Coordinates of C-alpha atoms in Angstrom, one line a residue:
X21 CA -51.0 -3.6 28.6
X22 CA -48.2 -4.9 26.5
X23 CA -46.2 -7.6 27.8
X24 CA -42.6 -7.9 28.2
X25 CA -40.9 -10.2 26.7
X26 CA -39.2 -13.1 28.6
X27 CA -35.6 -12.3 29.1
X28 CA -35.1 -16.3 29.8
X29 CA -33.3 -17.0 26.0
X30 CA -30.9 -13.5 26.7
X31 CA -30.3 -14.7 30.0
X32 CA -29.5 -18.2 28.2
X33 CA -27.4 -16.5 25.6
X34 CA -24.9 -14.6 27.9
X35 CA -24.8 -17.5 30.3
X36 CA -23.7 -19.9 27.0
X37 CA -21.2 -16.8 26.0
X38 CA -19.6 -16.9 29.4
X39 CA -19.2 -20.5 29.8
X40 CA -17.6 -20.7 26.3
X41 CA -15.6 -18.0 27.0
X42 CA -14.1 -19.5 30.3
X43 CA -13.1 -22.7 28.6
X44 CA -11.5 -21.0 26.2
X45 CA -9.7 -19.2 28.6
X46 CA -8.6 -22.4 30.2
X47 CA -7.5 -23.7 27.0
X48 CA -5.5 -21.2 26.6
X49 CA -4.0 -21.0 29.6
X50 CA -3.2 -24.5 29.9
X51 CA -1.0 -24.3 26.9
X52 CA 0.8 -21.6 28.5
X53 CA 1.0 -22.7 31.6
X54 CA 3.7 -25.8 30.1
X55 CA 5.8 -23.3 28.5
X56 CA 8.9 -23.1 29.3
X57 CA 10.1 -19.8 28.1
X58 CA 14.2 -20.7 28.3
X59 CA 13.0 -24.0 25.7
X60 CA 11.1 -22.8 24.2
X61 CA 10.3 -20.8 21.4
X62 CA 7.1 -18.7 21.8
X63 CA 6.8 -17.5 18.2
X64 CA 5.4 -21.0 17.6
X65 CA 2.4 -20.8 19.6
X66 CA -0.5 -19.7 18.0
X67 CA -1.5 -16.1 17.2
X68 CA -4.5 -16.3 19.2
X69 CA -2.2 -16.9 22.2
X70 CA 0.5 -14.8 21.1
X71 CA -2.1 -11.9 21.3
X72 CA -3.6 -13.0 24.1
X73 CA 0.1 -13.2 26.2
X74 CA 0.5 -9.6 24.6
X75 CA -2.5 -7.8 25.1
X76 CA -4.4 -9.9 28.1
X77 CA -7.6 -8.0 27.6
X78 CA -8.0 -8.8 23.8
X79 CA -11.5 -9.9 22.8
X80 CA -11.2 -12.7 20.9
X81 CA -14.9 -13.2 18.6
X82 CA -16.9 -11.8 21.3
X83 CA -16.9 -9.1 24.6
X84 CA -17.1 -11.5 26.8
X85 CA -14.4 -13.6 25.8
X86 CA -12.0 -11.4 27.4
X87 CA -8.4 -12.7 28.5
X88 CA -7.5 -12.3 31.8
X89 CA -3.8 -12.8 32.4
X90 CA -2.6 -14.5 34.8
X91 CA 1.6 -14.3 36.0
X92 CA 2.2 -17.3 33.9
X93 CA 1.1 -15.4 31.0
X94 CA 2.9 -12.6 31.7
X95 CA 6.5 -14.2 32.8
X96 CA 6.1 -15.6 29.0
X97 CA 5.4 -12.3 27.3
X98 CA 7.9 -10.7 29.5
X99 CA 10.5 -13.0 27.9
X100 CA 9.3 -12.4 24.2
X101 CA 11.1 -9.0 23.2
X102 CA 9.1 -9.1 19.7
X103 CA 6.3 -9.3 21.2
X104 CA 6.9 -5.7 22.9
X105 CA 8.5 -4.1 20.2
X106 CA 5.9 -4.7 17.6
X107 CA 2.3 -4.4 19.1
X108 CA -0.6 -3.8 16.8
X109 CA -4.1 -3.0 18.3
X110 CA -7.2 -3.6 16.7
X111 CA -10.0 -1.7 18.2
X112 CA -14.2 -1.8 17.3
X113 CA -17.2 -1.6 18.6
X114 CA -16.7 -4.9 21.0
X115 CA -15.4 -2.5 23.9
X116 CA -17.8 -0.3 23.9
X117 CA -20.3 -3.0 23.8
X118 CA -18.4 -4.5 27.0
X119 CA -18.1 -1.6 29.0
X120 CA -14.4 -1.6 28.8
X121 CA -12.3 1.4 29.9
X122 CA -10.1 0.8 26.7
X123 CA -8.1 3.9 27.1
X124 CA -6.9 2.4 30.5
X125 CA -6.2 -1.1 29.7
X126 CA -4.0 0.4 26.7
X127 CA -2.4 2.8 28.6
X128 CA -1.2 0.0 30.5
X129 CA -0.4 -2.1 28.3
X130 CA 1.8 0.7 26.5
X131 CA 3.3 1.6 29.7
X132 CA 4.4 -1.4 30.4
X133 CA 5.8 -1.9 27.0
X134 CA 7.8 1.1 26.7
X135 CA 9.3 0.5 30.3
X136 CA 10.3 -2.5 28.7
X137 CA 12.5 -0.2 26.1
X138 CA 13.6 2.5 29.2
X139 CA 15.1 0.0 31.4
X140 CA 17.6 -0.6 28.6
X141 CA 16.6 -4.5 28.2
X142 CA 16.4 -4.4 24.4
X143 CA 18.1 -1.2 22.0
X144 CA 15.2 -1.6 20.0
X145 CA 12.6 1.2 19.8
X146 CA 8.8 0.3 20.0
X147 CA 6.3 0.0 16.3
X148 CA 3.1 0.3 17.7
X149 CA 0.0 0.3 15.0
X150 CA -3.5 1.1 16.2
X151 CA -6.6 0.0 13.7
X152 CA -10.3 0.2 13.9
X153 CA -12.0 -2.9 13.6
X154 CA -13.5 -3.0 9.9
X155 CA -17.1 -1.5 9.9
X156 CA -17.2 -0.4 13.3
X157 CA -17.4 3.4 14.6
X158 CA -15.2 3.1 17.3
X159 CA -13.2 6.6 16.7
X160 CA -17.4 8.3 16.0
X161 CA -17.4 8.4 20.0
X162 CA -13.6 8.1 21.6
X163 CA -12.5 11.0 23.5
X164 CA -10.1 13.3 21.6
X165 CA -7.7 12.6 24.3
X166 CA -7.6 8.6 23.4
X167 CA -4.1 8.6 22.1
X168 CA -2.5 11.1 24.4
X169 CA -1.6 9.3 27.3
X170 CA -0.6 6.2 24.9
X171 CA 2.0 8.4 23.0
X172 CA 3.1 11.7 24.8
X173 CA 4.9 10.0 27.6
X174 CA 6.4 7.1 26.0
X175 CA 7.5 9.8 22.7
X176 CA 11.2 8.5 22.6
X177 CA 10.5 5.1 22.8
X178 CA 8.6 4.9 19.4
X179 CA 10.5 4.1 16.1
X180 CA 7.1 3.8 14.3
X181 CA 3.3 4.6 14.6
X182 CA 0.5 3.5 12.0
X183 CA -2.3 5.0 13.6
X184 CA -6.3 4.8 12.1
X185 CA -7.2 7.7 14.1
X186 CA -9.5 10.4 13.6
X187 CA -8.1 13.9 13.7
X188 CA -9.5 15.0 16.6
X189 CA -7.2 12.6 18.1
X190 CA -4.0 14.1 16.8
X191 CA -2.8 16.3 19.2
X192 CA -0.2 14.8 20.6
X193 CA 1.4 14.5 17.7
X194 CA 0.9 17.5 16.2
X195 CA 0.7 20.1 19.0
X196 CA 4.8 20.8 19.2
X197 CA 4.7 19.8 22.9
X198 CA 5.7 16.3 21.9
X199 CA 9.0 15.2 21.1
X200 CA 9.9 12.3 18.6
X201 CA 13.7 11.6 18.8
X202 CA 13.9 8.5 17.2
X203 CA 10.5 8.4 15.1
X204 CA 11.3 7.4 11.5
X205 CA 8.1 6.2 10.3
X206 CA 4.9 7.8 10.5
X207 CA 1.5 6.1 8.5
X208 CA -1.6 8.0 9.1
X209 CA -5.2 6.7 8.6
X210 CA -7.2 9.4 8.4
X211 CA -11.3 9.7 7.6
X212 CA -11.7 11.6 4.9
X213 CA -14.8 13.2 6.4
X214 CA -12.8 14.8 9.0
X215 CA -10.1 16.4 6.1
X216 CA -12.1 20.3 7.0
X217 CA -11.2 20.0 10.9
X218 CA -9.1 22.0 13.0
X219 CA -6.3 19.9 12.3
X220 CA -4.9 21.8 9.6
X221 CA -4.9 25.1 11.2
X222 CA -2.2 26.8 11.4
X223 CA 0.4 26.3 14.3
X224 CA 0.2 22.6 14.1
X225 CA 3.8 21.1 14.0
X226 CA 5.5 17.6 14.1
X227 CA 8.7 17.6 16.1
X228 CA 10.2 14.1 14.2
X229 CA 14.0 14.9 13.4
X230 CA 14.4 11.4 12.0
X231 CA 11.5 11.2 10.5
X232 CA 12.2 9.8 7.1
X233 CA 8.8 7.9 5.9
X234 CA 5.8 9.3 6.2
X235 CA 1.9 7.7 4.6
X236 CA -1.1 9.7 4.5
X237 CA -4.3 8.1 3.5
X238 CA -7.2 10.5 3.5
X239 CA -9.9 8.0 2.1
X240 CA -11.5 9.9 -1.3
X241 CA -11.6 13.5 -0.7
X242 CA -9.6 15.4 -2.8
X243 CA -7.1 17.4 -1.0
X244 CA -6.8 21.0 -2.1
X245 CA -5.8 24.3 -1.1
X246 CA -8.5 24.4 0.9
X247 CA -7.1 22.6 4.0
X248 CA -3.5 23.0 2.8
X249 CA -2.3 25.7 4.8
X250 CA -2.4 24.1 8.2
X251 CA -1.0 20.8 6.4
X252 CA 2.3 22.2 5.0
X253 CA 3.5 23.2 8.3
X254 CA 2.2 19.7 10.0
X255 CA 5.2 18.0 8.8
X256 CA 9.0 18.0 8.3
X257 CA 8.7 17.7 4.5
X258 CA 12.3 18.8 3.8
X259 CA 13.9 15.8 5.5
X260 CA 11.4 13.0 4.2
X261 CA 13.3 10.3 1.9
X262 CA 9.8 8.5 1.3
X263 CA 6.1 9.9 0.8
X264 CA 3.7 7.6 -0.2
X265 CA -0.1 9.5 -0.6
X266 CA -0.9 7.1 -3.4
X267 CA -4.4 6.7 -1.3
X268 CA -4.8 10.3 -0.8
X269 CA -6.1 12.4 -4.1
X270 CA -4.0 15.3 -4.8
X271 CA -5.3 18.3 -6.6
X272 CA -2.1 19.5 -9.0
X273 CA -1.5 22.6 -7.1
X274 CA -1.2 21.0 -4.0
X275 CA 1.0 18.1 -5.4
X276 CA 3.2 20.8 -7.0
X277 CA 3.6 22.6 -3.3
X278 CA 4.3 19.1 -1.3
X279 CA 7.0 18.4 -4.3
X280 CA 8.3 21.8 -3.5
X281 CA 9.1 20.9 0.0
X282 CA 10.1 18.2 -0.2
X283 CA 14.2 18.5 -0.9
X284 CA 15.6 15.2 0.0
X285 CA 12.6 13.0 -1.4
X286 CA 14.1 9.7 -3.1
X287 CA 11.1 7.4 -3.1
X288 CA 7.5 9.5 -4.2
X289 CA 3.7 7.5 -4.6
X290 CA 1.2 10.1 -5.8
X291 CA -2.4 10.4 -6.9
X292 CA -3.2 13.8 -8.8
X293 CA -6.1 15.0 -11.1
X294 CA -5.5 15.6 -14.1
X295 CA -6.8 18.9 -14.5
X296 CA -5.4 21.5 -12.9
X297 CA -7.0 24.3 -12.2
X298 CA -4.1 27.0 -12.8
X299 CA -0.7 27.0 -13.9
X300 CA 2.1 27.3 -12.0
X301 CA 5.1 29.5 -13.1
X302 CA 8.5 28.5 -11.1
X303 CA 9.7 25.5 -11.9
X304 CA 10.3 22.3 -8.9
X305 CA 13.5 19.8 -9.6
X306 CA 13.6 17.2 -6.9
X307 CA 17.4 16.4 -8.3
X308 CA 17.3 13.0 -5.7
X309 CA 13.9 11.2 -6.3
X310 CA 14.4 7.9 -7.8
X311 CA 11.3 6.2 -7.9
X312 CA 8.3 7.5 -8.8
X313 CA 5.2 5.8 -8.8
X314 CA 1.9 8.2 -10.3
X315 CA -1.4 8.1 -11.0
X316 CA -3.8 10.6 -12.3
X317 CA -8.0 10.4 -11.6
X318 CA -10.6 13.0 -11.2
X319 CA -11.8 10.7 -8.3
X320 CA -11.8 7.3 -6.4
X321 CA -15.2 6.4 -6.2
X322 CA -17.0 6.2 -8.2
X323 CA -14.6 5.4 -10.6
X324 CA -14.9 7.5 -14.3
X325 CA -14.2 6.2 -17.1
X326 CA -12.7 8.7 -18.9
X327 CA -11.3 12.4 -18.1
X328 CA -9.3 15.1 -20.3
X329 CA -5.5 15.1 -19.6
X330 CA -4.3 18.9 -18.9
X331 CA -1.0 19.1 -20.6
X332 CA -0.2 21.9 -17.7
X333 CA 0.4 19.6 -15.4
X334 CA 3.8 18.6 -16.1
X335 CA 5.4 21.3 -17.2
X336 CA 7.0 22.7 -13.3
X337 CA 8.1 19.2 -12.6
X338 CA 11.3 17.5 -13.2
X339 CA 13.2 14.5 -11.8
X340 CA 16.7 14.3 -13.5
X341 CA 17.7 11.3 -11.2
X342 CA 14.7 9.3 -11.8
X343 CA 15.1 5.6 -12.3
X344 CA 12.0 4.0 -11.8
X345 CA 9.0 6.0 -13.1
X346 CA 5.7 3.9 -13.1
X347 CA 2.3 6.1 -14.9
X348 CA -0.9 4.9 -14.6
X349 CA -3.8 7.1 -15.9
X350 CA -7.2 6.7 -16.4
X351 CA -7.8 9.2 -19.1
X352 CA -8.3 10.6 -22.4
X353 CA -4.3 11.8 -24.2
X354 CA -5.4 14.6 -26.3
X355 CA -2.6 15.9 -26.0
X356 CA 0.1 13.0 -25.8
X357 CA 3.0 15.3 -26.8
X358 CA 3.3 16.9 -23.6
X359 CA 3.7 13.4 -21.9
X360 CA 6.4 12.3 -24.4
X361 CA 8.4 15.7 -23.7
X362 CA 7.8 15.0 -20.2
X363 CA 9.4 11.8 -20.1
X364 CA 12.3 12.8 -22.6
X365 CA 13.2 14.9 -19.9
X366 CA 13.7 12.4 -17.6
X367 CA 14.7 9.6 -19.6
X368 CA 19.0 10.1 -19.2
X369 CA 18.8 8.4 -16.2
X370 CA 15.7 6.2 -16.7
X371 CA 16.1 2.2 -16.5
X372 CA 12.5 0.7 -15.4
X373 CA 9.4 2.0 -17.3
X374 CA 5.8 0.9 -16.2
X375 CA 3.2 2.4 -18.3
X376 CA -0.8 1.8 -17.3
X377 CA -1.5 4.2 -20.0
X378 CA -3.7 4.4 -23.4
X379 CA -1.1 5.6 -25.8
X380 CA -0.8 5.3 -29.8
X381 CA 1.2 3.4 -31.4
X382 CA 2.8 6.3 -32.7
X383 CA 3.5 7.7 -29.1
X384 CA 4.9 4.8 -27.1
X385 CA 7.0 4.5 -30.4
X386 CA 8.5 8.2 -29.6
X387 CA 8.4 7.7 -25.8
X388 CA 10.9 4.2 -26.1
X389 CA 13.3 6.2 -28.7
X390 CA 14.5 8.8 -25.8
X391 CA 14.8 5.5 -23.3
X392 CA 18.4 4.3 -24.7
X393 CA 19.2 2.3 -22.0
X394 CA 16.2 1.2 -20.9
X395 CA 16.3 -2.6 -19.0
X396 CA 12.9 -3.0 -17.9
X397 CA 9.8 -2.4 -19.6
X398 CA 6.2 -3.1 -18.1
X399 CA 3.6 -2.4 -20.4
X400 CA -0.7 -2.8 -19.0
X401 CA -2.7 -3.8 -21.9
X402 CA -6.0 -1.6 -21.3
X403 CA -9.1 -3.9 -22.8
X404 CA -6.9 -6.7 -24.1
X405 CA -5.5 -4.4 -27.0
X406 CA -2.5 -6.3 -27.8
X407 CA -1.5 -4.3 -30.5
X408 CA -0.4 -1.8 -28.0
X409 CA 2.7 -4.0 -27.4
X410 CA 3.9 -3.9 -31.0
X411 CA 5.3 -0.6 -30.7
X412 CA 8.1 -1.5 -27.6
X413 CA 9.3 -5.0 -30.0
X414 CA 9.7 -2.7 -32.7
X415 CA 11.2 -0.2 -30.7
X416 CA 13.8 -2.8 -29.3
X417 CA 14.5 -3.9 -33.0
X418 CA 15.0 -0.5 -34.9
X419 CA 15.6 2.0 -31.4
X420 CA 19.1 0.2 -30.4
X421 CA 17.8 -0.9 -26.8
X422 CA 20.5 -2.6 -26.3
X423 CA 20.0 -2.8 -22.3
X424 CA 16.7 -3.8 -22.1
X425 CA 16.4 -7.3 -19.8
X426 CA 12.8 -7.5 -19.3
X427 CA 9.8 -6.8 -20.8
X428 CA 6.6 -7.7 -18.5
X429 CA 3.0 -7.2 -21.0
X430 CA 0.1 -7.7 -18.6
X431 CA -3.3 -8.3 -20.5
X432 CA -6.4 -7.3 -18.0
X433 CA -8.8 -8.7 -21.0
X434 CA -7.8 -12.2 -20.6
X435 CA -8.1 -12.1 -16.9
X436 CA -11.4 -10.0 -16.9
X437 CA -12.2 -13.0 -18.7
X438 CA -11.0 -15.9 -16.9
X439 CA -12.0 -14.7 -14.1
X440 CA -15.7 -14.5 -14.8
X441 CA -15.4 -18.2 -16.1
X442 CA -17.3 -16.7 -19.0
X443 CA -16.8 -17.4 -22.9
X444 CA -16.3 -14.2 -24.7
X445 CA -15.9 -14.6 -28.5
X446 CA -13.4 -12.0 -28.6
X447 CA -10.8 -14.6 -26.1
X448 CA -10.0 -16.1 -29.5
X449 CA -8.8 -12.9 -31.2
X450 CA -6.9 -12.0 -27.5
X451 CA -5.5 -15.3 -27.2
X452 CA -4.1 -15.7 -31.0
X453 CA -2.6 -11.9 -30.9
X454 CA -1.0 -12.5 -27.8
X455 CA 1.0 -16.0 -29.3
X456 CA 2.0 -14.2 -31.9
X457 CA 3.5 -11.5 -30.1
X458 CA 5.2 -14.1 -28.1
X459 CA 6.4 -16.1 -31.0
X460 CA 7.5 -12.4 -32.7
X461 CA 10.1 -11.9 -29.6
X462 CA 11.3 -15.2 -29.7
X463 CA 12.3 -14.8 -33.6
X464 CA 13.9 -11.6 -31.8
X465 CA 16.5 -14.1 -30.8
X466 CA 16.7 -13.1 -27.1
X467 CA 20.3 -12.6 -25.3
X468 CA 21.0 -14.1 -22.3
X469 CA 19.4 -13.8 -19.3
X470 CA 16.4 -11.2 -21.0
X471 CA 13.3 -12.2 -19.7
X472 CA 9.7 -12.0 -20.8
X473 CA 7.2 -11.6 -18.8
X474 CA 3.5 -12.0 -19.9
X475 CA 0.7 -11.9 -17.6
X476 CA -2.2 -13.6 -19.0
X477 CA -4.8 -16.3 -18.5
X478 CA -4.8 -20.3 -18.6
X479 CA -5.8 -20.5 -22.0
X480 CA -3.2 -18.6 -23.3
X481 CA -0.8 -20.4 -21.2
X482 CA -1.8 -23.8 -23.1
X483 CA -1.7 -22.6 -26.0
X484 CA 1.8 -21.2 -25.7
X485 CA 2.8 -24.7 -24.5
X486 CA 2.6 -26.1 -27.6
X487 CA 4.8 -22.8 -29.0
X488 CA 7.6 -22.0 -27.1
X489 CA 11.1 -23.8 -27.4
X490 CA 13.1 -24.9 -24.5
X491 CA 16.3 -23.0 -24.4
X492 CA 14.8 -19.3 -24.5
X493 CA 15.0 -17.5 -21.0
X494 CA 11.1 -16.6 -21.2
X495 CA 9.0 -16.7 -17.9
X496 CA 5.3 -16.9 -18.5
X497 CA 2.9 -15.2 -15.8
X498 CA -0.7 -15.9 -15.1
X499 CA -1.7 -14.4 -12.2
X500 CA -3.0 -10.6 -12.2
X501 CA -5.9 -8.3 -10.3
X502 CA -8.4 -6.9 -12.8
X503 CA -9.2 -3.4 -11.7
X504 CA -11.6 -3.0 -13.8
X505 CA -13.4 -5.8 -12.5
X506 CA -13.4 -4.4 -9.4
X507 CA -10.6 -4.9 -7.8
X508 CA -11.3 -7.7 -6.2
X509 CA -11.2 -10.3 -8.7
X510 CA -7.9 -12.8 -9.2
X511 CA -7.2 -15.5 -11.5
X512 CA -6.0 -18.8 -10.6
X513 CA -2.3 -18.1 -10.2
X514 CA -0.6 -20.8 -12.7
X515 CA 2.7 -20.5 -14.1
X516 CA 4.9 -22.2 -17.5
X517 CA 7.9 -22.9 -16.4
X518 CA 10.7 -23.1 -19.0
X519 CA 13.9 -24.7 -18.2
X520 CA 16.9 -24.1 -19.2
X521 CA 20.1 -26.3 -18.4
X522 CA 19.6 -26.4 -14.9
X523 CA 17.8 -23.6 -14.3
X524 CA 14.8 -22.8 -13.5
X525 CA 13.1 -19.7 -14.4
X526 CA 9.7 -19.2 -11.9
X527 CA 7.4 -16.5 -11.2

């Protein structure tokens, strides 16, 4: 016969949860309870309380430290228009583990916020952000109808959602029952395991006439044809003025058909593959897109180190407004002259260049000559090969750049290094090649007010000290994420600062 065992500590445990919980209920309250809400300002209490006041059910550490909100509480929230115009809920596994009907404390909580908006108290329409708590599996086992009574009857009030959802839980946005008057951002989280579900069948439709940002992260799956067809008529592409799927991986014929759609885009963040799998024969001008920011990898994780370039890829697209056009790539140019013709044909109207890109000398030599008036220049330095930056001072010298202002050369060597707070004999090399090239555009005799920028690590930084001249307009940079480290590595941010007269140049 096994015995049980005693449930005495448990029984201790929950007793100990409840009574902290209660005082720091009290606490909280009591800090409340002396404000005055026509004295005082409520954005200075703290965010526990804020969030508290806001959401009066909010855990805060642990299910049972639930706030219960009493009317002082809520005279002070009621009071706070910020507070109801900009909610943000962050949802895990602590309800379910509490036995909370969520979906009815929100709905309240929304209800009351968007009556807040109809009785004509504030013009302002609500932001409303829903999140799942990190490494929880709270959207695994909510109903598909989670979000509906939160969003359908409250559609007009909403100026912006940023939802973490899973698809299932899309309808009422997507069904065409739903109307979205004055919706003008939309950010969707979605799980990329879910990317082959219903939700991009056909029939699906956004009703969002102002709709004019829209985000879609869908994790690391590659989005292809596959699930396309449903997801072209999802949206109100032609009327979008920014798309940012910089977190969602694009196969190239399915970039090519959002860019097709997408008529009055002016601000575009991409991921693609390099590789496309086919060619595609009409061509797609998007004569209004400023910015572009792109990047091309075969996949997120894990991350490769090296994939063939298809030159095919560019060929249908053009941008002839395009001021801003920053290229990161992780892969191998074989073919760089389809790049360079690439960027020719964009360079009229091109003034800020950012380039995260292996090229030869001989290449960004070409590339720089078609950017006559060029004023900014960022240029990422893969594997501390500083000679990759000789090319754009040469360039300024002998190419007539006579607009360029800035030039920003970030070195992910030095910091790979730094970083690590390792001795590599190669930081020598690094560190003289990268005083040189500073000392090479001072001699350039800089004009006033251009700028350079140079990220790099402390020991470069001292020994630059004992080169650089008052009097030039240079600002020196130290502070830069290594991706290659993995992402999540940063160097002690320390800066040179140069003056000149009486100003200060500081980064």
């Amino acid at each position: 016969m096994f015995r049980s065992s005693s449930p005495k500590p448990s029984l201790k445990k929950l007793q100990q949860d409840l009574l902290n919980s209660q005082k720091e209920i009290a606490a909280l309250e009591a800090l409340v309870v002396a404000v005055n809400p026509a004295h005082f300002d409520v954005h200075l209490l703290p965010i526990t309380v804020l969030r508290a006041i806001f959401l009066y059910f909010l855990p805060l550490g642990s299910p049972l430290t639930l706030c219960w909100v009493c009317h002082r509480w809520r005279a002070v929230a009621m009071s706070t228009v910020n507070l109801w115009i900009n909610p943000s809920f962050v949802l895990g596994s602590a309800f379910s583990s509490a036995g909370l009907d969520h979906t009815d404390r929100l709905e309240h909580c929304v209800r009351e916020m968007c009556g807040w908006v109809d009785r004509g108290r504030t013009s302002s329409k609500v932001s409303m952000s829903i999140f799942r708590s990190t490494n929880t599996n709270y959207f695994e086992w909510s109903p598909p109808s989670f979000l509906e009574p939160l969003i359908r009857p409250y559609a007009e009030c909403y100026r912006s959602l940023n939802l973490d959802v899973a698809q299932h839980q899309l309808h009422p946005l997507l069904d065409g029952r739903s109307h979205f008057p004055n919706l003008q951002s939309l950010s969707l989280h979605l799980p990329f395991l879910d990317l082959d579900l219903w939700l991009w069948h056909e029939g699906l439709s956004l009703s969002a006439p102002s709709l004019q940002i829209l985000t879609i992260t869908a994790g690391t799956v590659v989005l292809d044809s596959t699930v396309f067809n449903g997801f072209t008529t999802s949206f109100p592409w032609s009327q979008l003025d920014t798309l940012d799927m910089q977190d969602t991986l694009l196969d190239p014929p399915t970039w090519w058909e959002i860019l097709s759609r997408c008529h009055s885009l002016r601000t575009g963040s991409f991921a693609v593959r390099p590789n496309p799998s086919r060619s595609r024969e009409h061509p797609i001008i998007l004569p209004n897109l400023t910015t572009l920011h792109i990047k091309f990898q075969t996949q997120f994780y894990p991350r490769t180190t090296t994939e063939i370039f298809d030159p095919r890829i560019f060929h249908p697209v053009s941008f002839p407004s395009v001021s801003y056009l920053h290229v990161a790539a992780k892969v191998d140019w074989s073919d760089p002259l389809s790049f360079i013709e690439w960027v020719r044909r964009q360079s009229a109207t091109l003034r800020c260049l950012t380039l995260e890109v292996r090229l030869s000398d001989a290449a960004l030599f070409e590339v720089l000559g078609f950017c006559r008036d060029l004023e900014q220049l960022t240029l990422y330095l893969p594997h501390g090969d500083v000679s990759q930056c000789r090319p754009a001072f040469q360039a300024i010298q002998q190419r007539a750049l006579t607009k360029m202002r800035i030039l920003t050369i970030i070195s992910a060597a030095a910091i790979y290094v730094s970083a690590r707070t390792a001795r590599f004999s190669s930081l020598d090399g690094v560190v003289f090649d990268l005083v040189q090239t500073v000392m090479t555009w001072v001699a350039l005799e800089l004009r006033p007010g251009s700028e350079l920028r140079l990220f790099a690590d402390g020991e470069v930084l001292s020994e630059l000290r004992t080169c650089l001249r008052e009097g030039n307009d240079i600002v020196i940079i130290s502070h830069v994420s290594d991706e290659t480290s993995g992402g999540g590595v940063h160097a002690d941010c320390t800066s040179l600062r140069i003056q000149q007269g009486s100003r200060i140049l500081r980064i």
